[in-house]
XYZ file of C-alpha atoms in Angstrom:
453
model
C 67.489 -7.436 12.815
C 67.205 -7.797 9.069
C 70.513 -9.714 8.993
C 69.306 -12.113 11.715
C 66.149 -12.884 9.742
C 68.193 -13.488 6.588
C 70.576 -15.784 8.446
C 67.694 -17.794 9.871
C 66.137 -18.183 6.429
C 69.467 -19.343 4.975
C 69.845 -21.826 7.830
C 66.401 -23.293 7.105
C 67.181 -23.511 3.390
C 70.466 -25.309 4.093
C 68.772 -27.769 6.458
C 66.025 -28.425 3.923
C 68.590 -29.117 1.202
C 70.429 -31.477 3.529
C 67.267 -33.440 4.301
C 66.282 -33.657 0.642
C 69.762 -34.849 -0.282
C 69.839 -37.502 2.414
C 66.356 -38.716 1.511
C 67.189 -38.846 -2.192
C 70.326 -40.792 -1.458
C 68.418 -43.221 0.715
C 65.692 -43.668 -1.853
C 68.134 -44.141 -4.744
C 70.709 -46.306 -3.051
C 68.851 -48.021 -0.246
C 65.494 -49.139 -1.518
C 63.984 -51.447 1.093
C 64.887 -54.983 0.038
C 62.325 -57.699 0.237
C 62.275 -59.763 3.406
C 64.101 -62.746 1.962
C 67.063 -60.506 1.088
C 67.221 -59.161 4.630
C 67.545 -62.692 6.013
C 69.490 -64.673 3.409
C 69.943 -67.568 5.791
C 66.264 -68.438 5.366
C 65.719 -67.510 1.725
C 66.359 -70.932 0.210
C 63.925 -72.631 2.574
C 61.230 -70.039 1.865
C 61.741 -70.387 -1.872
C 61.431 -74.166 -1.636
C 58.194 -73.876 0.353
C 56.791 -71.409 -2.166
C 57.323 -73.909 -4.978
C 55.094 -76.369 -3.118
C 52.418 -73.912 -1.970
C 52.388 -70.230 -1.037
C 49.787 -70.937 1.661
C 50.326 -72.226 5.183
C 48.669 -72.549 8.575
C 49.779 -72.610 12.187
C 47.598 -75.708 12.624
C 48.090 -79.145 11.148
C 48.294 -79.251 7.357
C 44.828 -80.840 7.257
C 43.403 -77.428 8.158
C 44.675 -75.908 4.898
C 41.558 -75.382 2.760
C 40.749 -74.202 -0.772
C 37.619 -73.645 -2.836
C 36.164 -76.782 -4.446
C 33.526 -76.900 -7.177
C 30.398 -79.001 -6.570
C 28.303 -78.033 -9.607
C 28.052 -75.133 -12.058
C 26.831 -72.689 -9.390
C 27.738 -74.310 -6.067
C 31.164 -74.267 -4.365
C 32.415 -75.371 -0.949
C 35.408 -74.166 1.037
C 35.644 -75.798 4.475
C 33.737 -78.065 6.865
C 33.471 -78.143 10.668
C 31.971 -80.616 13.114
C 29.556 -78.591 15.258
C 28.370 -80.474 18.383
C 27.381 -77.379 20.386
C 23.623 -78.069 20.359
C 23.998 -81.582 21.755
C 24.210 -85.117 20.351
C 20.740 -84.993 18.765
C 21.493 -81.767 16.882
C 25.136 -82.255 15.914
C 25.934 -81.266 12.320
C 28.813 -81.136 9.908
C 28.689 -77.491 8.880
C 30.056 -76.738 5.406
C 30.961 -73.164 4.432
C 30.327 -72.520 0.753
C 28.984 -70.273 -1.994
C 25.885 -70.695 -4.187
C 23.929 -68.713 -6.731
C 21.361 -66.499 -5.045
C 19.803 -64.752 -8.036
C 18.124 -66.174 -9.983
C 17.188 -68.798 -7.413
C 18.903 -72.143 -7.844
C 16.453 -75.072 -7.602
C 18.621 -77.902 -6.331
C 18.725 -80.376 -3.464
C 21.709 -80.989 -1.210
C 22.995 -84.113 0.481
C 26.221 -85.118 2.203
C 28.440 -88.174 2.321
C 30.164 -88.111 5.711
C 33.172 -90.408 5.948
C 33.323 -91.586 9.567
C 33.595 -95.372 9.222
C 36.912 -96.572 7.761
C 36.454 -99.073 4.967
C 32.681 -98.646 4.758
C 30.693 -96.588 2.214
C 29.158 -93.375 3.520
C 25.348 -93.308 3.262
C 23.872 -90.048 1.905
C 22.138 -87.742 4.390
C 19.768 -84.948 3.388
C 21.391 -81.567 3.982
C 19.957 -78.102 4.503
C 21.171 -75.006 2.676
C 21.075 -71.636 4.482
C 21.966 -68.402 2.696
C 24.042 -66.062 4.833
C 23.001 -62.520 5.632
C 24.836 -59.398 4.397
C 24.686 -60.565 0.764
C 23.555 -57.163 -0.627
C 21.523 -59.010 -3.287
C 24.604 -60.060 -5.241
C 24.392 -62.897 -7.754
C 26.233 -65.307 -5.437
C 25.987 -65.565 -1.669
C 27.783 -67.401 1.081
C 25.960 -70.448 2.442
C 25.935 -72.935 5.271
C 25.292 -76.486 4.085
C 24.400 -78.308 7.303
C 24.634 -82.093 7.314
C 22.983 -83.896 10.272
C 25.391 -86.245 11.992
C 24.633 -89.028 14.482
C 27.450 -90.909 16.142
C 27.077 -94.705 16.012
C 28.903 -97.544 17.734
C 31.170 -98.238 14.761
C 31.793 -94.630 13.735
C 34.692 -92.314 14.483
C 35.001 -88.545 14.412
C 34.186 -87.526 10.812
C 37.315 -87.203 8.712
C 35.975 -85.904 5.392
C 32.700 -84.935 3.738
C 31.473 -84.767 0.143
C 28.602 -82.509 -0.902
C 26.173 -83.725 -3.565
C 23.842 -81.489 -5.617
C 20.837 -82.802 -7.582
C 17.978 -81.123 -9.419
C 18.381 -78.284 -11.909
C 22.099 -79.049 -11.935
C 24.072 -81.957 -10.581
C 27.517 -82.540 -9.178
C 29.586 -83.929 -6.332
C 32.526 -82.331 -4.598
C 35.773 -84.067 -3.858
C 36.339 -85.018 -0.228
C 37.123 -82.051 1.996
C 38.452 -82.437 5.561
C 36.084 -82.006 8.499
C 37.775 -79.855 11.140
C 37.197 -80.266 14.844
C 39.378 -78.975 17.645
C 38.608 -80.665 20.938
C 38.280 -78.380 23.968
C 41.358 -78.345 26.153
C 41.558 -77.183 29.732
C 41.936 -73.423 29.922
C 41.689 -72.706 26.175
C 38.446 -70.789 26.457
C 39.245 -69.045 29.717
C 42.839 -67.961 29.095
C 41.835 -64.770 27.276
C 43.568 -65.605 24.018
C 42.909 -63.130 21.211
C 43.045 -63.789 17.467
C 42.481 -61.598 14.440
C 41.173 -62.365 10.942
C 41.661 -60.106 7.921
C 39.144 -60.438 5.111
C 40.424 -61.536 1.679
C 42.857 -58.918 0.347
C 40.471 -56.403 -1.172
C 41.342 -53.507 -3.443
C 44.807 -54.817 -4.264
C 47.596 -56.692 -2.546
C 48.936 -54.750 0.467
C 52.453 -53.379 0.710
C 54.754 -55.305 2.998
C 55.577 -52.291 5.151
C 51.857 -51.624 5.723
C 51.464 -55.252 6.798
C 54.406 -54.829 9.188
C 52.759 -51.821 10.829
C 49.399 -53.600 11.064
C 50.841 -56.724 12.696
C 53.119 -54.730 15.016
C 50.208 -52.567 16.214
C 47.863 -55.418 16.984
C 50.573 -57.596 18.539
C 51.240 -54.742 20.987
C 47.565 -54.973 21.907
C 47.689 -58.674 22.731
C 46.757 -60.396 19.468
C 48.513 -63.764 19.389
C 47.293 -65.173 16.094
C 46.740 -63.580 12.677
C 44.692 -65.271 9.946
C 44.841 -63.920 6.390
C 42.926 -64.919 3.257
C 44.363 -64.084 -0.166
C 42.221 -63.739 -3.278
C 45.444 -62.511 -4.844
C 48.887 -62.069 -3.346
C 52.614 -61.681 -4.068
C 55.702 -63.634 -3.094
C 57.076 -60.847 -0.894
C 53.806 -60.690 1.071
C 53.640 -64.472 1.471
C 57.296 -64.667 2.531
C 56.905 -61.907 5.110
C 53.830 -63.494 6.685
C 55.609 -66.839 6.870
C 58.560 -65.318 8.752
C 56.280 -64.057 11.537
C 56.149 -67.571 12.933
C 59.791 -67.150 13.918
C 58.799 -64.054 15.898
C 56.552 -66.068 18.210
C 53.255 -65.359 16.435
C 50.805 -67.865 15.004
C 50.006 -66.948 11.406
C 47.776 -68.488 8.737
C 47.568 -67.603 5.051
C 44.757 -69.296 3.126
C 43.876 -69.286 -0.535
C 40.594 -67.566 -1.431
C 40.870 -67.908 -5.210
C 37.406 -68.353 -6.725
C 36.175 -66.655 -9.929
C 32.569 -66.601 -8.656
C 33.689 -64.598 -5.602
C 33.816 -61.495 -7.806
C 30.060 -61.902 -8.353
C 29.355 -61.943 -4.621
C 29.523 -59.108 -2.109
C 33.152 -58.095 -1.418
C 34.706 -61.419 -2.470
C 32.216 -63.497 -0.460
C 33.019 -61.601 2.718
C 30.199 -63.239 4.663
C 31.520 -66.737 3.839
C 35.021 -65.725 4.963
C 33.547 -64.429 8.227
C 32.006 -67.798 9.077
C 35.178 -69.694 8.210
C 37.168 -67.401 10.481
C 34.840 -67.886 13.449
C 34.486 -71.660 13.159
C 38.210 -72.076 12.499
C 39.056 -70.420 15.813
C 36.506 -72.283 17.953
C 38.187 -73.868 20.995
C 41.395 -72.039 20.080
C 40.687 -68.386 20.910
C 38.550 -66.685 23.528
C 37.831 -63.745 21.238
C 38.278 -63.178 17.509
C 38.481 -59.719 15.934
C 37.538 -59.393 12.252
C 38.856 -56.265 10.493
C 40.310 -54.921 7.256
C 43.929 -53.805 6.892
C 42.942 -50.127 7.154
C 41.010 -50.583 10.419
C 42.643 -50.171 13.832
C 40.784 -50.638 17.119
C 41.829 -47.826 19.470
C 41.004 -48.228 23.185
C 40.423 -44.792 24.684
C 43.043 -43.795 27.292
C 42.181 -43.968 30.990
C 43.282 -40.917 32.987
C 45.600 -40.011 30.140
C 47.283 -43.432 30.042
C 46.973 -45.708 26.990
C 45.598 -49.216 27.388
C 45.689 -52.273 25.197
C 42.827 -54.150 23.594
C 43.573 -57.120 25.849
C 43.244 -54.892 28.916
C 39.955 -53.495 27.609
C 38.440 -56.928 26.916
C 39.447 -58.191 30.362
C 37.159 -55.559 31.935
C 34.072 -56.454 29.866
C 31.349 -58.946 30.874
C 32.139 -62.569 30.035
C 28.485 -63.127 29.107
C 28.708 -60.878 26.047
C 29.382 -63.015 22.986
C 29.874 -60.068 20.633
C 31.714 -56.834 21.487
C 30.987 -54.146 18.866
C 33.287 -51.166 18.207
C 31.916 -48.113 16.382
C 33.599 -46.602 13.321
C 35.348 -43.254 12.829
C 36.853 -42.283 9.463
C 40.290 -40.712 8.999
C 41.817 -39.052 5.937
C 44.566 -41.502 5.062
C 48.061 -40.128 4.497
C 50.839 -41.810 2.534
C 52.998 -44.315 4.389
C 56.671 -45.262 4.495
C 58.523 -47.933 6.400
C 59.588 -45.341 8.975
C 56.273 -43.465 8.977
C 53.105 -45.616 9.227
C 49.988 -43.960 7.861
C 48.263 -44.311 11.234
C 50.743 -41.752 12.615
C 50.923 -39.530 9.529
C 47.125 -39.245 9.323
C 45.947 -36.496 11.651
C 42.494 -35.554 10.326
C 39.593 -37.442 11.857
C 35.884 -37.324 11.128
C 33.824 -35.665 13.847
C 31.062 -38.226 13.415
C 31.068 -41.562 15.219
C 29.008 -43.976 13.138
C 26.271 -45.985 14.875
C 26.396 -49.714 15.557
C 25.714 -51.701 12.422
C 27.105 -49.106 10.036
C 30.819 -49.704 9.406
C 31.283 -51.120 12.907
C 33.393 -54.224 13.580
C 33.421 -56.665 16.474
C 35.152 -59.161 18.739
C 33.287 -62.489 18.794
C 33.312 -65.474 21.096
C 33.461 -68.204 18.422
C 31.790 -70.775 20.693
C 28.703 -68.615 21.223
C 28.123 -67.166 17.742
C 26.164 -69.174 15.187
C 26.487 -66.698 12.290
C 28.764 -63.699 12.184
C 27.835 -60.613 10.196
C 30.055 -58.051 8.548
C 29.354 -55.268 11.060
C 27.837 -57.131 14.034
C 26.952 -60.695 15.046
C 23.844 -61.987 13.296
C 22.858 -65.121 15.223
C 23.846 -66.644 18.533
C 23.970 -70.239 19.638
C 21.037 -70.453 22.026
C 19.074 -68.702 24.704
C 18.396 -65.047 25.365
C 17.788 -62.101 23.097
C 20.399 -60.828 20.689
C 20.738 -57.564 22.568
C 21.593 -59.526 25.711
C 24.465 -61.241 23.897
C 25.848 -58.164 22.111
C 27.518 -55.102 23.622
C 28.581 -51.871 21.924
C 31.532 -50.447 23.841
C 32.053 -46.767 24.575
C 35.651 -47.313 25.718
C 37.076 -47.842 22.217
C 36.669 -46.712 18.613
C 37.467 -48.268 15.263
C 39.863 -45.904 13.477
C 39.153 -46.475 9.781
C 41.813 -44.890 7.552
C 39.760 -44.181 4.488
C 38.656 -40.672 3.571
C 34.930 -40.360 2.875
C 33.204 -37.405 1.261
C 30.570 -35.567 3.209
C 32.347 -35.921 6.541
C 33.555 -33.001 8.658
C 37.147 -33.534 9.747
C 39.189 -32.152 12.635
C 42.798 -32.551 13.746
C 43.407 -35.461 16.141
C 46.768 -36.732 17.425
C 45.483 -39.388 19.830
C 46.993 -42.322 17.879
C 50.508 -40.896 18.305
C 50.602 -42.353 21.814
C 51.404 -45.692 20.135
C 54.098 -44.377 17.775
C 57.130 -45.007 19.977
C 56.023 -48.487 21.172
C 55.254 -49.560 17.602
C 58.470 -48.263 16.067
C 60.441 -49.979 18.862
C 58.580 -53.253 18.407
C 60.800 -56.294 17.730
C 58.597 -56.873 14.671
C 59.919 -53.661 13.100
C 63.298 -53.638 11.298
C 66.011 -51.480 12.807
C 66.603 -48.347 10.697
C 69.959 -47.820 9.029
C 72.180 -45.180 10.599
C 71.676 -42.443 8.023
C 67.980 -43.164 7.737
C 67.737 -42.633 11.474
C 69.792 -39.433 11.237
C 67.549 -38.105 8.481
C 64.451 -38.858 10.508
C 65.804 -37.070 13.583
C 66.972 -34.031 11.597
C 63.623 -33.889 9.810
C 61.815 -33.763 13.158
C 64.153 -31.007 14.402
C 63.576 -29.063 11.190
C 59.817 -29.253 11.582
C 60.096 -27.683 15.031
C 62.637 -25.049 13.932
C 60.473 -23.861 11.038
C 57.747 -22.890 13.511
C 60.281 -20.976 15.628
C 61.727 -19.152 12.605
C 58.267 -18.236 11.363
C 57.389 -16.655 14.700
C 60.666 -14.701 14.786
C 60.187 -13.359 11.270
C 56.639 -12.242 12.025
C 57.771 -10.112 14.971
């Protein structure tokens, strides 16, 4: 019996040495190349595009926005024609940033260019600070410019914002976006996703791969990213996703004053995301890169986000998903952290605290960070908003003070994700090492039980 135990221990030691050797060889000799090296046929085109601009959009180039300075403490990012309240209440809605504290005593006006060859008369504008500012020095704002269509006017093309008072300035012309409703756009159930400006560092490409692959399995058809800072490999990878049948946007979010606002002006980004997807997507999900919506299985069978949303009332403009924290494990290309992380908080956080949501962009007037803040018209907020019990937001970020327990529920998506066409095919020996490693994990348990007998 003693010889059998010794032989089993030697077998485990040999297998462990084999795995370590294979992994070391893979790590030393086969570092994952960047995406342009994997597809050399496209590298020159990507490089040429990068020289022009690292940013791009699935829409027309006119929808490619950037921060513009108006005055010392006022900035604007994008503008949208908003006719939802009728012809007498139509506005050009500008998303921007302004100093909140100390209060900035200025007046706002707009020059809306809608008559070719004729000067734009100034119109008095209203400034609204956005909620969820956490009393930071700068806050996101709506600058709403009343707009009345006349016989000789066309759909507004551009707008300039003017500031007078304690400080003065005028922005350059920024495009006014408006996507006309098309038959079936709002009813077809299309689902888009926005990721807030890269926060806490630029993500690794393999983490982005896992994120996009997961949500594409769940029915997301369009991904919109905002980069306060980025890298060429990240930009190149996101650009290639268009060749995989996905719609992808990458917008610049570079603004020094954003660091003096809450989370890089997160509330301003939220509004831009919602208004940008109006008349393009039925629902828009707004999350961070470490947040994964997990629909709870039905009778033991997994279901997608798209399947979940199809069962919910159409009248609800905001679908809120409650947060659960996970201790985040390290990730590799062949082992996403959502499958390596197996310790989940026992507490499910209430609505409004760390929660995220799916919004109907045509019905929401102001989106919040954790729930919708204002709706277009009619009814009480609680009649427009629904917190679902059929899904949770898995947030892979360990938090002190939580009680954690083992949970393997996310593993139901491991095989579909790793087999996704958005994931690169593993090299032969990398696949062998992965299979042997899994066998070894199981054999160690068997050996341990035999030795303890």
